[in-house]
Coordinates of C-alpha atoms in Angstrom, one line a residue:
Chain A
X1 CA 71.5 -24.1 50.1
X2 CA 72.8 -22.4 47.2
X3 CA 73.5 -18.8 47.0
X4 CA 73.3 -16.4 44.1
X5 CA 74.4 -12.9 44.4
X6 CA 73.4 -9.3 42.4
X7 CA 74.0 -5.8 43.1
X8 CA 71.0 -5.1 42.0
X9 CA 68.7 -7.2 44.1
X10 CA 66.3 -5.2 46.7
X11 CA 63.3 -6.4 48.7
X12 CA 60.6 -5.6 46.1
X13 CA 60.9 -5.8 42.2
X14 CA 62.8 -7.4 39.9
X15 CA 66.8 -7.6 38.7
X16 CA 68.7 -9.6 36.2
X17 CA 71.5 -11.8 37.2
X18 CA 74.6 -11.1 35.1
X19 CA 75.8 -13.5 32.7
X20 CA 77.9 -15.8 35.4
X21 CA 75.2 -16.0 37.6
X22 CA 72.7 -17.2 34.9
X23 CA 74.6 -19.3 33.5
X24 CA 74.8 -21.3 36.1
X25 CA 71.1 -21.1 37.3
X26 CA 69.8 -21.7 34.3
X27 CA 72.4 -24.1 32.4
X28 CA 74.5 -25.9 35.5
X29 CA 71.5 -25.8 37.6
X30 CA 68.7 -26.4 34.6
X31 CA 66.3 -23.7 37.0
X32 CA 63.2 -22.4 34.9
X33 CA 60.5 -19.9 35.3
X34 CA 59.0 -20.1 38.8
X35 CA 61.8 -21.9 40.5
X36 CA 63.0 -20.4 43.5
X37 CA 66.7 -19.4 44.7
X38 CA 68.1 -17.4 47.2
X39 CA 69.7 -14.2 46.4
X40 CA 72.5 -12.0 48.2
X41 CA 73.2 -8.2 47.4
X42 CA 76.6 -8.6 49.0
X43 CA 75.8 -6.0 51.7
X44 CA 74.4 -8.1 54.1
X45 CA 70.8 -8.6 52.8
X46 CA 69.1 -12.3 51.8
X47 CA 65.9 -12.9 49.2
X48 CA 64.2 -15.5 48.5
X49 CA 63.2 -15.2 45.0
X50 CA 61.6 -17.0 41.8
X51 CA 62.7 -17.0 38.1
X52 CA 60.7 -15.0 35.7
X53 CA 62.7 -15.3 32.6
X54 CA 65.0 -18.4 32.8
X55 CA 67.3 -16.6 30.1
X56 CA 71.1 -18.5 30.9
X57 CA 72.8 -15.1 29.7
X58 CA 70.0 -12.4 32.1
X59 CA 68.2 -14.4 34.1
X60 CA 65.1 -12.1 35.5
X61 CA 64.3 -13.0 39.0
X62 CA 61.4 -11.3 41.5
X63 CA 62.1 -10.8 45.0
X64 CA 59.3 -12.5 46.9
X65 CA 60.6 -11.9 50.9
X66 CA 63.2 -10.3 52.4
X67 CA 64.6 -13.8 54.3
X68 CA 66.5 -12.6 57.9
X69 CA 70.0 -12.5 57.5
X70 CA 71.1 -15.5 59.2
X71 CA 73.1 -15.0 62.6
X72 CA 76.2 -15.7 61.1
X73 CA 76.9 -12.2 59.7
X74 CA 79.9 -10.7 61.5
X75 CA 79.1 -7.6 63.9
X76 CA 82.9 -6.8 63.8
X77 CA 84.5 -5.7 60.7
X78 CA 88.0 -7.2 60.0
X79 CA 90.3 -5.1 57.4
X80 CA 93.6 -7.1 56.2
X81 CA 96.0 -4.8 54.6
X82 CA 98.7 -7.6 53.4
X83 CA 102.0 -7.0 50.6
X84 CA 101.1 -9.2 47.9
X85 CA 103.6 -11.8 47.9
X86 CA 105.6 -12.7 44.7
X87 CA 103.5 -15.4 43.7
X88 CA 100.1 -14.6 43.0
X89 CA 98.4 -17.7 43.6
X90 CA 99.4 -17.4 46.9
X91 CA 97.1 -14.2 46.9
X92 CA 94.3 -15.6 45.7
X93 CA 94.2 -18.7 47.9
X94 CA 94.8 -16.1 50.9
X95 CA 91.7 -14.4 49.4
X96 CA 89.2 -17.4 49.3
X97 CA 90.1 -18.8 52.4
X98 CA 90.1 -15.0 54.4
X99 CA 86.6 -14.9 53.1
X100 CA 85.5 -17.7 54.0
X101 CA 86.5 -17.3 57.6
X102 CA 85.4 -14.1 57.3
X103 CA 87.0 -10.3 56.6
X104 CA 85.5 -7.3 55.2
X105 CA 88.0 -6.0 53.7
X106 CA 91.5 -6.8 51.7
X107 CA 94.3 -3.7 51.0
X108 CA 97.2 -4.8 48.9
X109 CA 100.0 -3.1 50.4
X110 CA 103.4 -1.8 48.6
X111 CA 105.8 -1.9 51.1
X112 CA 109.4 -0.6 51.2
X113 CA 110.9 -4.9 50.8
X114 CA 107.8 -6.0 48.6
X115 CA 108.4 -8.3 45.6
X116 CA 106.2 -5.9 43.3
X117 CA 104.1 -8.1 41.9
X118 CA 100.8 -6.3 39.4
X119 CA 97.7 -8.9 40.8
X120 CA 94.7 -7.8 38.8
X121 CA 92.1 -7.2 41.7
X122 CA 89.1 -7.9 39.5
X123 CA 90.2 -11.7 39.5
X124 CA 90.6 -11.6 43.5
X125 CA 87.0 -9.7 43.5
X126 CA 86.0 -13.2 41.5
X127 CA 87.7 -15.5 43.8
X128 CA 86.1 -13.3 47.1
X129 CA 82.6 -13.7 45.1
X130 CA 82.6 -17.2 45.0
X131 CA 84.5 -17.9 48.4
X132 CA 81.3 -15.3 49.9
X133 CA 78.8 -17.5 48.1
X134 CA 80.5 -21.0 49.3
X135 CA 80.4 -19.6 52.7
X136 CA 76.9 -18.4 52.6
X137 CA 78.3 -14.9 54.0
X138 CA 75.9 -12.0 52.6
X139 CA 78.2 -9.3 52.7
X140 CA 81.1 -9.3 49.8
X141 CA 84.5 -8.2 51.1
X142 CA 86.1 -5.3 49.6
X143 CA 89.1 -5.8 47.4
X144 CA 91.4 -2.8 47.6
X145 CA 94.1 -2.0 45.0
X146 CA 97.7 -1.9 45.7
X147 CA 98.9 1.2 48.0
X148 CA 102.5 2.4 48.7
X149 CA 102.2 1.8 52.7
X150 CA 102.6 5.8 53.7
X151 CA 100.3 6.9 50.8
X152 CA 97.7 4.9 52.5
X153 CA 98.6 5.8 56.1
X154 CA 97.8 9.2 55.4
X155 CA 95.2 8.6 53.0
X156 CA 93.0 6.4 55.3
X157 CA 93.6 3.2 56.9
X158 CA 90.7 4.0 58.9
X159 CA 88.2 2.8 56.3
X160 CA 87.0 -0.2 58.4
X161 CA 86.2 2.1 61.0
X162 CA 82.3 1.6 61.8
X163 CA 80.4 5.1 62.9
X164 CA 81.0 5.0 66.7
X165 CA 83.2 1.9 67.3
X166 CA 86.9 2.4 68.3
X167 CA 88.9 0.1 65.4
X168 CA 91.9 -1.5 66.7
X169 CA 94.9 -1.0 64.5
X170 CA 97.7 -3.9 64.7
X171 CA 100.8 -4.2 62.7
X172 CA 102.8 -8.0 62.4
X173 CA 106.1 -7.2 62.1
X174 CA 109.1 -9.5 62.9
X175 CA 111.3 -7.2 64.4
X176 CA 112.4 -9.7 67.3
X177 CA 114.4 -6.8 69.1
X178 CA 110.9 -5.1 69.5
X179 CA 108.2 -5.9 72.0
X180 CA 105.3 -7.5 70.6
X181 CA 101.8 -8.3 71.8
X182 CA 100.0 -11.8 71.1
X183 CA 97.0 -10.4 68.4
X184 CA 95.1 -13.1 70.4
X185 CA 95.7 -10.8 73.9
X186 CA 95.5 -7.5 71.9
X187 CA 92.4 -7.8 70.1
X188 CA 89.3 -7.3 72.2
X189 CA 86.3 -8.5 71.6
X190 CA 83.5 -6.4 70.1
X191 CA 85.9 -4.1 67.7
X192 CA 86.5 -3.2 64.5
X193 CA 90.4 -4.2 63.8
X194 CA 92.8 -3.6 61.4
X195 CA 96.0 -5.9 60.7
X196 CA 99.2 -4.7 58.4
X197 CA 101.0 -7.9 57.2
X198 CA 104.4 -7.3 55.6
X199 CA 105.8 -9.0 52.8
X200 CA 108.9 -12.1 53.1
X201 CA 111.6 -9.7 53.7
X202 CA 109.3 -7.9 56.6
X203 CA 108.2 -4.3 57.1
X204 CA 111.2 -1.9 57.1
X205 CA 112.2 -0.1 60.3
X206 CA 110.7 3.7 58.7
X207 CA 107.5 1.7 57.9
X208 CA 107.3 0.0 61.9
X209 CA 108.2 3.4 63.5
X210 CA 105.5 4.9 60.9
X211 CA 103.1 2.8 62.0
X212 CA 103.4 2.9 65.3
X213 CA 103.3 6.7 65.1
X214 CA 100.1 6.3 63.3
X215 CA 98.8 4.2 66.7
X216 CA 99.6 0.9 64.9
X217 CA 100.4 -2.0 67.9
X218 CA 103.3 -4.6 67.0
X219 CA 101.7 -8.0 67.2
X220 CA 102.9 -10.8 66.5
X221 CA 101.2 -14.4 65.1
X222 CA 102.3 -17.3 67.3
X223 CA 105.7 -18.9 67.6
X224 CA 106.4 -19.8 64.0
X225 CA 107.7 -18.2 61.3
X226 CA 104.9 -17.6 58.9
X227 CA 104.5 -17.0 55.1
X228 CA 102.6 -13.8 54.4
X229 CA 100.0 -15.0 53.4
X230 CA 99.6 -18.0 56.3
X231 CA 100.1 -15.0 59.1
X232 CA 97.5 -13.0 57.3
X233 CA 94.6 -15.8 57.4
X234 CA 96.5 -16.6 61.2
X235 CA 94.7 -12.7 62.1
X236 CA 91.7 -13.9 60.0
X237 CA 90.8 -17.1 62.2
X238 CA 92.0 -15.0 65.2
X239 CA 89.6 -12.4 64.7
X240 CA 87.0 -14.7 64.1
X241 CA 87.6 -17.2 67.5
X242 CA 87.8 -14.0 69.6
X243 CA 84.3 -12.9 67.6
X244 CA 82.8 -16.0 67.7
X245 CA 81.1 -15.9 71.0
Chain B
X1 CA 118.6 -19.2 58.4
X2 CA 118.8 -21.9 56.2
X3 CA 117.4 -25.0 57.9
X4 CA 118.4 -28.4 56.3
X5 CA 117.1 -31.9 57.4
X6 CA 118.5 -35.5 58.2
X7 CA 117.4 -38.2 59.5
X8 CA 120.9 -39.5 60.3
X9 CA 122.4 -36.1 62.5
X10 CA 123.4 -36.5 66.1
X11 CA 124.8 -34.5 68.4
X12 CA 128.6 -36.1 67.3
X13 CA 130.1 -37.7 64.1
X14 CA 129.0 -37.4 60.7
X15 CA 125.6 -37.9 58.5
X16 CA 125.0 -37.7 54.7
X17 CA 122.9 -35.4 53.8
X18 CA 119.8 -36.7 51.1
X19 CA 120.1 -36.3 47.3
X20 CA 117.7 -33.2 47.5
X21 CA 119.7 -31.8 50.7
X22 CA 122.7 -32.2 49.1
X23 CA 122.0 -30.9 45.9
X24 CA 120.4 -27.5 47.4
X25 CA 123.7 -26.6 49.4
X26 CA 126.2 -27.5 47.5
X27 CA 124.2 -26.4 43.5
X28 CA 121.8 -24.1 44.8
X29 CA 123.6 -22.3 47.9
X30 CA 127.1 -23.1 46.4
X31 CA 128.5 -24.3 49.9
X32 CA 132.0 -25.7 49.8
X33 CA 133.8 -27.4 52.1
X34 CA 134.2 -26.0 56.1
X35 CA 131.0 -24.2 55.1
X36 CA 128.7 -24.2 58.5
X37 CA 124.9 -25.1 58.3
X38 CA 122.6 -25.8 60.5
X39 CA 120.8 -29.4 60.7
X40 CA 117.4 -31.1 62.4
X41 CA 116.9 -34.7 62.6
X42 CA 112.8 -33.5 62.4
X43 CA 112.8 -34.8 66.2
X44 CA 113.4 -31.3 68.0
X45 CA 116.6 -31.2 67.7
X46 CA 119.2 -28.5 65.8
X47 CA 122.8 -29.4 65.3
X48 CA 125.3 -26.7 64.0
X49 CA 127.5 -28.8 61.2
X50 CA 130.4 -28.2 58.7
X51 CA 130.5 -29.4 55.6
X52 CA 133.5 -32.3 54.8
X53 CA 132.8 -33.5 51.6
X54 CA 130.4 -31.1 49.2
X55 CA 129.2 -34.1 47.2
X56 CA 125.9 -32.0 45.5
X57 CA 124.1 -35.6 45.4
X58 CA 125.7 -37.2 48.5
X59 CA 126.6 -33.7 50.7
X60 CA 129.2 -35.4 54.0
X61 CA 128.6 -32.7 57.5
X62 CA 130.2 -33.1 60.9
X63 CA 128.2 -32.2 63.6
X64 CA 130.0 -29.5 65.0
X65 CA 127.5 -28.5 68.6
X66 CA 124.0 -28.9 69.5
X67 CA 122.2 -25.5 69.3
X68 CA 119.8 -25.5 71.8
X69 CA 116.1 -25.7 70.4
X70 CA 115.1 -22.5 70.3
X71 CA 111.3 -21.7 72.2
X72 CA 109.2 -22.0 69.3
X73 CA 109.4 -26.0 69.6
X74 CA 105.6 -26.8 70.6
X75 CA 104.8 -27.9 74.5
X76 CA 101.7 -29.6 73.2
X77 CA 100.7 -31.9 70.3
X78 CA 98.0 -31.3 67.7
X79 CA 96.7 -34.6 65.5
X80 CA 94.2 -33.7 63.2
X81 CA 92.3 -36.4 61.4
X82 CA 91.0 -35.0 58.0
X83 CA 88.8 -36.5 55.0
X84 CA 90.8 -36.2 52.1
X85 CA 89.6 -33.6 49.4
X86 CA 88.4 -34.7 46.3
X87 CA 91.1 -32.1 44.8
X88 CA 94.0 -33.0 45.9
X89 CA 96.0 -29.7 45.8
X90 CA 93.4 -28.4 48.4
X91 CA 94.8 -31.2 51.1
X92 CA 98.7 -30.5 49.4
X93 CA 98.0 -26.7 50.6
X94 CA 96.0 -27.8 53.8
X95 CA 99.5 -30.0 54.7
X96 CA 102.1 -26.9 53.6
X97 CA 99.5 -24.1 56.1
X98 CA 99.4 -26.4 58.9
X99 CA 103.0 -27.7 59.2
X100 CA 103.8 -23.9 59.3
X101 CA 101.4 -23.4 62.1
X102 CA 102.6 -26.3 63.7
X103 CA 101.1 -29.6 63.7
X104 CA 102.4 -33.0 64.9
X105 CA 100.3 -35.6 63.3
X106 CA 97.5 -35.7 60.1
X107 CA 95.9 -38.8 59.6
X108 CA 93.5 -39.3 56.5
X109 CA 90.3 -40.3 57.1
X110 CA 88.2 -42.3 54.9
X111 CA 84.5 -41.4 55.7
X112 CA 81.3 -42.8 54.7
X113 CA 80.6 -39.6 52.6
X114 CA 84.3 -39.4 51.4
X115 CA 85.1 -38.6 47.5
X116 CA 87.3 -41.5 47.8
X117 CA 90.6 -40.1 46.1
X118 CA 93.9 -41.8 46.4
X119 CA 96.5 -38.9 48.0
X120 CA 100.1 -39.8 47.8
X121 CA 101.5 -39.4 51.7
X122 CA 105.0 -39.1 50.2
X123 CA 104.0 -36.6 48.3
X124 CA 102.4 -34.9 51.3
X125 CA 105.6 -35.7 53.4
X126 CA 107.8 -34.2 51.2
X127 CA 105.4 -30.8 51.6
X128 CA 105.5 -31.3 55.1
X129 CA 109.4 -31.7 55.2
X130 CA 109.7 -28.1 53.2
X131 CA 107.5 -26.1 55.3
X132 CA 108.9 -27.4 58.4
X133 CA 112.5 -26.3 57.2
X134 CA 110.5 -23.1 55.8
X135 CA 108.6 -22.2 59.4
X136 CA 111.8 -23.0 60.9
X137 CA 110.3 -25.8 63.4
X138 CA 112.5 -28.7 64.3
X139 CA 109.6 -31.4 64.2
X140 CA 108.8 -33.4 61.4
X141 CA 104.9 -34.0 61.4
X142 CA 103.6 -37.4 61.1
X143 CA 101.4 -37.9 58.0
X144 CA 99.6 -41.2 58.4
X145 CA 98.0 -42.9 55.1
X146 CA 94.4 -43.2 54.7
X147 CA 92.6 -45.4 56.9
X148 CA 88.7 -45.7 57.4
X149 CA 87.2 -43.9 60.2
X150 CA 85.4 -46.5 62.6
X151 CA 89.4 -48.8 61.8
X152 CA 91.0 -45.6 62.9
X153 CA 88.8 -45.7 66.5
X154 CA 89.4 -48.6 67.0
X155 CA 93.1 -49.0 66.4
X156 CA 94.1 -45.6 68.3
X157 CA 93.1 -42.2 67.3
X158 CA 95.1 -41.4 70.6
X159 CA 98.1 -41.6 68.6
X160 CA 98.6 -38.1 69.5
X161 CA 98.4 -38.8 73.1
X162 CA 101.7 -38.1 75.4
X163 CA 102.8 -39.9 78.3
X164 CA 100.7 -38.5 81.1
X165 CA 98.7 -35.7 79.7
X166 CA 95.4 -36.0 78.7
X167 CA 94.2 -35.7 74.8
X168 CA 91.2 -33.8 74.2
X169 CA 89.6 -35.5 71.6
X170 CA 87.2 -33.1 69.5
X171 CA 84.6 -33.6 66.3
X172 CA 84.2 -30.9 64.0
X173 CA 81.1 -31.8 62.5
X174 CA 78.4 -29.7 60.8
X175 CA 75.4 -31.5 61.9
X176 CA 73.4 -28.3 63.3
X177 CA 70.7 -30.2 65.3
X178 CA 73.4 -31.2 67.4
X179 CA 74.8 -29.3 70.5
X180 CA 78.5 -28.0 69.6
X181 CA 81.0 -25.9 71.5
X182 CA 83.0 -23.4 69.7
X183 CA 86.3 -25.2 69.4
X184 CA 87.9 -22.3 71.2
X185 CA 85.5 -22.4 74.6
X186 CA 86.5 -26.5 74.6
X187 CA 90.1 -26.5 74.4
X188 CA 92.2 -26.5 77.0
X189 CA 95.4 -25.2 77.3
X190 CA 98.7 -27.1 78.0
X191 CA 96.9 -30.6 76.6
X192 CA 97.5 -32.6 73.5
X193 CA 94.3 -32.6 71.3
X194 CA 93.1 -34.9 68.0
X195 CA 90.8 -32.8 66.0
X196 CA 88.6 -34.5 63.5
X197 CA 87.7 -32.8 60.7
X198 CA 85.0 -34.7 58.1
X199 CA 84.4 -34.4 54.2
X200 CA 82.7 -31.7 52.2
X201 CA 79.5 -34.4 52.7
X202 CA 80.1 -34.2 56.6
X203 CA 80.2 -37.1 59.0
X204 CA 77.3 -39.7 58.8
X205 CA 74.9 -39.8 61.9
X206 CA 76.8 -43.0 62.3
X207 CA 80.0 -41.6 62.3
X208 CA 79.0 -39.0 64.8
X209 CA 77.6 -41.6 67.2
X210 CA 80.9 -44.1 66.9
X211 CA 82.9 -40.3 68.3
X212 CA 80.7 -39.2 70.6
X213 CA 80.6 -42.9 72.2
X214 CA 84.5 -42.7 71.9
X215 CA 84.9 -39.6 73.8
X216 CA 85.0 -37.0 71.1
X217 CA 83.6 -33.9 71.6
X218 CA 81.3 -32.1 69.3
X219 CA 82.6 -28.4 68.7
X220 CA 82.0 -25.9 65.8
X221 CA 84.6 -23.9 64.0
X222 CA 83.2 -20.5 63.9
X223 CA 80.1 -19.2 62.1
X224 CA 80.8 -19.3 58.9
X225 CA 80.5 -22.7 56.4
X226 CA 84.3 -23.8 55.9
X227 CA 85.5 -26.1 53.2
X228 CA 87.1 -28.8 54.5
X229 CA 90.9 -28.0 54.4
X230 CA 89.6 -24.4 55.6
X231 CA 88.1 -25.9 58.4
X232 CA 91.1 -28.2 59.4
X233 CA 93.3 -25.1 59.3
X234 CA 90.7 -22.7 61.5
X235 CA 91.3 -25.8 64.0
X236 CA 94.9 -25.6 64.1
X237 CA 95.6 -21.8 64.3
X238 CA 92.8 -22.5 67.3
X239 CA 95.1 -24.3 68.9
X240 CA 98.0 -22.5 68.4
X241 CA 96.6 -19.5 69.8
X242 CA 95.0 -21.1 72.6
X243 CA 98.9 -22.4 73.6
X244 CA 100.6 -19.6 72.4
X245 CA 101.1 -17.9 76.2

């Protein structure tokens, strides 16, 4: 199945696919007028619809049926707030392959030992768009510009919290001298989490003592030592085998 | 810590440490003579050395003691048998993510629905060799060269198999007619497992069959449709989790 994806898609009516999108219907995939396709709105919601106006810069398409979300979509939302490591590629692979296994949403962290490092989000929101529609997940992960780690303590690192679930909040740190939980025990099943991932030179000890203040608890990601961006997909596939049944 | 590699170290006398070795302590760290460093022979073991002779293309160290490993040396053994990607960075990063997560073997599998594409295993060795110094783990994974599938069952995909324990031998295939068990629900902690993991085309029914006669047990990697070095990964940080207590 091939998957197509427009904000603008809703269960009855029309919407144009922007230029990306119909370009590739209409010139890769040499679609015309009447063909059908499948098309996400990112939030969760499937259409089956048909091309009305095979146009390969706004391609019109009509929503004929809402199609029922397939059982993969995930009940429990998974926030990653990572420090961007020096290299962005490494970002942007940690982005495709988180959404593929499935997160909600990504925070770029500034942390106290981060390389700083400017990653344009608007080129991981690409990479999560077409890592969502490989994946045939219908909802499109949120991309979060980077935050100095206390600005967004105390701003809100409840935003994956979901209207009457408990979210569990988990910080990695590699503070051997302090005890640590497995995520795998930590995280129960059924909940909303969300996991901080420091940068190579780890959290400092004001951000750990801030975070556990905040209700944060220290996990930590198996026995090796991990890149940032390995431990942070390590949550990802964690989250998801403790979801999956 | 700065983990170098040798083949030759034992636990007395002296070894020469590899024109790359050598070259990154005594250019790149600007180690002189008397310098300590610490050496694995990528069998489990960890030597604390001294350098004689800071030759930056020929480095000469004198075991000094064996450290003892330290606990993050893996009880049980994961083999995972993968397709090869058509793009070959994807299996260059699949190799880096998994040696740092810890795997023992990866054999390349040549599948009826492979992209036939000829991957250099030195290449991947020397990737292997880099994030095992990097993760810090004192065993140097096996990467075996391509071989074709049904060769590989016949030949002995138990490769991975320890004296005495059992190997669970698993197929990650996407063929959803099929009963599967989540990977997670199959594996069994404290036992050796072979994991195989087919191309972007899947297994043939064929293929399938030839496992399931062999022993292999069908299970699924989460809900979501992986890529094939996504997939291969999902199975190892399984499997570290499931043998991280």
């Amino acid at each position: 199945m091939q998957l197509f994806y427009s904000k603008e898609i809703t269960e009855t009516g029309y919407a144009t696919l922007d230029t990306e999108e119909s370009r590739h219907a209409v010139r890769v995939l040499r679609m015309r007028e009447g063909d059908e396709l499948h098309v996400t709105d990112g939030c969760g919601h499937l259409y089956r619809c048909a091309i009305v106006a095979a146009d390969a810069s706004a391609c019109v398409v009509e929503t004929l049926l809402e199609v029922t979300p397939p059982a993969d979509t995930p009940r429990c939302r998974l926030h990653l707030a990572v420090a961007p490591t020096k290299n962005p590629s490494r970002m942007e692979w940690l982005v495709e392959k988180a959404v593929e296994v499935g997160i909600d949403e990504l925070t770029l962290l500034d942390c106290d030992h981060s390389e700083r490092s400017f990653l344009k989000t608007d080129r991981l929101e690409r990479i999560a768009l077409s890592a969502m529609k490989q994946s045939l997940h219908l909802s499109l992960p949120r991309i979060n510009p980077a935050i100095a780690l206390q600005e967004w303590m105390e701003s809100g690192e409840g935003r994956a919290e979901k209207a009457g679930a408990v979210t569990q909040k988990f910080i990695a740190h590699c503070e051997a001298g302090q005890p640590r939980t497995p995520l795998d025990e930590a995280l129960l099943p059924g909940h909303d989490a969300v996991v901080l991932i420091g940068p190579e030179g780890d959290f400092s000890e004001e951000e750990i003592q801030l975070a556990l203040r905040q209700g944060f608890q220290p996990v930590s990601l198996g026995p090796s030592r991990l890149r940032t961006e390995t431990a942070a997909l390590y949550a990802a596939v964690a989250f998801s085998v403790k979801n999956e049944e």
